[in-house]
Tab-separated table of C-alpha atoms and ligand atoms in Angstrom:
chain	number	residue	atom	x	y	z
J	1	UNK	CA	18.841	-70.079	16.114
J	2	UNK	CA	22.456	-68.776	17.460
J	3	UNK	CA	23.226	-65.347	18.743
J	4	UNK	CA	26.068	-63.662	17.122
J	5	UNK	CA	25.955	-59.873	18.034
J	6	UNK	CA	24.770	-58.214	21.257
J	7	UNK	CA	25.274	-53.968	20.686
J	8	UNK	CA	24.025	-51.141	23.307
J	9	UNK	CA	23.955	-49.087	19.910
J	10	UNK	CA	20.808	-50.318	17.893
J	11	UNK	CA	22.855	-48.540	14.622
J	12	UNK	CA	25.109	-50.648	15.180
J	13	UNK	CA	22.794	-54.168	15.652
J	14	UNK	CA	21.153	-52.851	12.313
J	15	UNK	CA	23.941	-52.790	10.692
J	16	UNK	CA	25.113	-56.443	11.310
J	17	UNK	CA	21.914	-57.260	10.040
J	18	UNK	CA	21.970	-55.819	6.841
J	19	UNK	CA	25.518	-57.203	6.377
J	20	UNK	CA	24.221	-60.131	7.264
J	21	UNK	CA	20.872	-60.234	4.998
J	22	UNK	CA	23.214	-59.040	2.059
J	23	UNK	CA	25.655	-62.247	2.564
J	24	UNK	CA	22.219	-64.137	2.296
J	25	UNK	CA	22.443	-65.449	6.020
J	26	UNK	CA	18.630	-65.490	7.539
J	27	UNK	CA	19.097	-63.680	10.624
J	28	UNK	CA	16.394	-61.542	13.065
J	29	UNK	CA	16.732	-58.562	15.389
J	30	UNK	CA	15.533	-59.176	19.044
J	31	UNK	CA	15.280	-56.541	21.606
J	32	UNK	CA	15.151	-54.115	19.293
J	33	UNK	CA	12.330	-51.787	21.039
J	34	UNK	CA	12.783	-53.209	24.515
J	35	UNK	CA	15.756	-51.074	25.670
J	36	UNK	CA	15.461	-49.983	28.908
J	37	UNK	CA	11.934	-50.974	29.508
J	38	UNK	CA	12.750	-54.074	31.316
J	39	UNK	CA	14.568	-52.910	34.646
J	40	UNK	CA	14.356	-56.324	36.616
J	41	UNK	CA	17.042	-58.056	33.854
J	42	UNK	CA	20.492	-57.285	33.557
J	43	UNK	CA	21.124	-54.411	30.949
J	44	UNK	CA	22.973	-56.242	28.372
J	45	UNK	CA	20.143	-58.587	28.399
J	46	UNK	CA	17.390	-55.663	27.227
J	47	UNK	CA	20.346	-54.947	24.136
J	48	UNK	CA	19.667	-55.337	20.815
J	49	UNK	CA	20.766	-58.598	19.600
J	50	UNK	CA	21.237	-60.363	15.911
J	51	UNK	CA	20.517	-63.961	16.032
J	52	UNK	CA	21.364	-66.123	12.890
J	53	UNK	CA	18.412	-68.824	11.839
J	54	UNK	CA	20.676	-71.511	10.860
J	55	UNK	CA	23.470	-72.237	13.363
J	56	UNK	CA	25.734	-73.586	10.814
J	57	UNK	CA	26.015	-70.034	9.537
J	58	UNK	CA	26.811	-68.213	12.486
J	59	UNK	CA	30.670	-68.845	12.260
J	60	UNK	CA	30.585	-66.954	8.985
J	61	UNK	CA	28.456	-64.340	10.406
J	62	UNK	CA	31.289	-63.501	13.200
J	63	UNK	CA	33.780	-63.205	10.216
J	64	UNK	CA	30.897	-60.970	8.415
J	65	UNK	CA	30.617	-58.673	11.665
J	66	UNK	CA	33.984	-58.504	12.648
J	67	UNK	CA	34.826	-57.561	9.246
J	68	UNK	CA	31.974	-54.989	9.162
J	69	UNK	CA	31.995	-53.079	12.023
J	70	UNK	CA	34.073	-49.789	12.708
J	71	UNK	CA	37.770	-50.213	13.953
J	72	UNK	CA	37.200	-48.326	17.275
J	73	UNK	CA	34.378	-51.189	18.334
J	74	UNK	CA	36.894	-53.550	18.572
J	75	UNK	CA	38.787	-51.807	21.162
J	76	UNK	CA	42.100	-53.025	22.613
J	77	UNK	CA	44.373	-52.558	19.889
J	78	UNK	CA	46.997	-50.495	20.328
J	79	UNK	CA	47.493	-47.202	17.846
J	80	UNK	CA	50.562	-45.436	16.103
J	81	UNK	CA	50.356	-41.979	16.848
J	82	UNK	CA	50.088	-39.995	13.057
J	83	UNK	CA	52.264	-36.863	13.815
J	84	UNK	CA	55.283	-38.943	15.621
J	85	UNK	CA	54.635	-42.173	15.214
J	86	UNK	CA	54.819	-42.989	18.965
J	87	UNK	CA	53.359	-46.498	19.790
J	88	UNK	CA	50.234	-46.160	22.098
J	89	UNK	CA	48.084	-48.683	24.369
J	90	UNK	CA	44.189	-48.554	23.414
J	91	UNK	CA	43.344	-46.790	26.180
J	92	UNK	CA	44.934	-43.628	25.538
J	93	UNK	CA	42.658	-41.242	23.315
J	94	UNK	CA	45.712	-38.518	22.604
J	95	UNK	CA	48.992	-38.896	22.310
J	96	UNK	CA	51.512	-38.404	25.252
J	97	UNK	CA	54.147	-37.391	23.220
J	98	UNK	CA	53.008	-34.479	20.760
J	99	UNK	CA	49.213	-34.203	21.708
J	100	UNK	CA	47.572	-35.056	18.784
J	101	UNK	CA	44.667	-36.781	18.722
J	102	UNK	CA	43.615	-40.426	17.930
K	1	ZN	ZN1	52.501	-38.151	19.109
């Protein structure tokens, strides 16, 4: 058993689970119903977690997860303004030059 994915968002965890299942990787979801119920634990220990049953599948699972998730989840990448082509850092949601939204 190896944990391959943790998210505060149960929808994303469910997406990851279905991607892995459709690739034939045996996996399961933990903490699906526990979010917020265990005040004594660090919050990210209560988040939905996706585990692969066979640890040998973990590297393949990681690649599938990376390919499947929406781009904005992989935060930290600079972006280019579609209007004026200004290069912007990931933390800006709006172009400082022309005001276009990301
Ligand atoms: Zn711009």
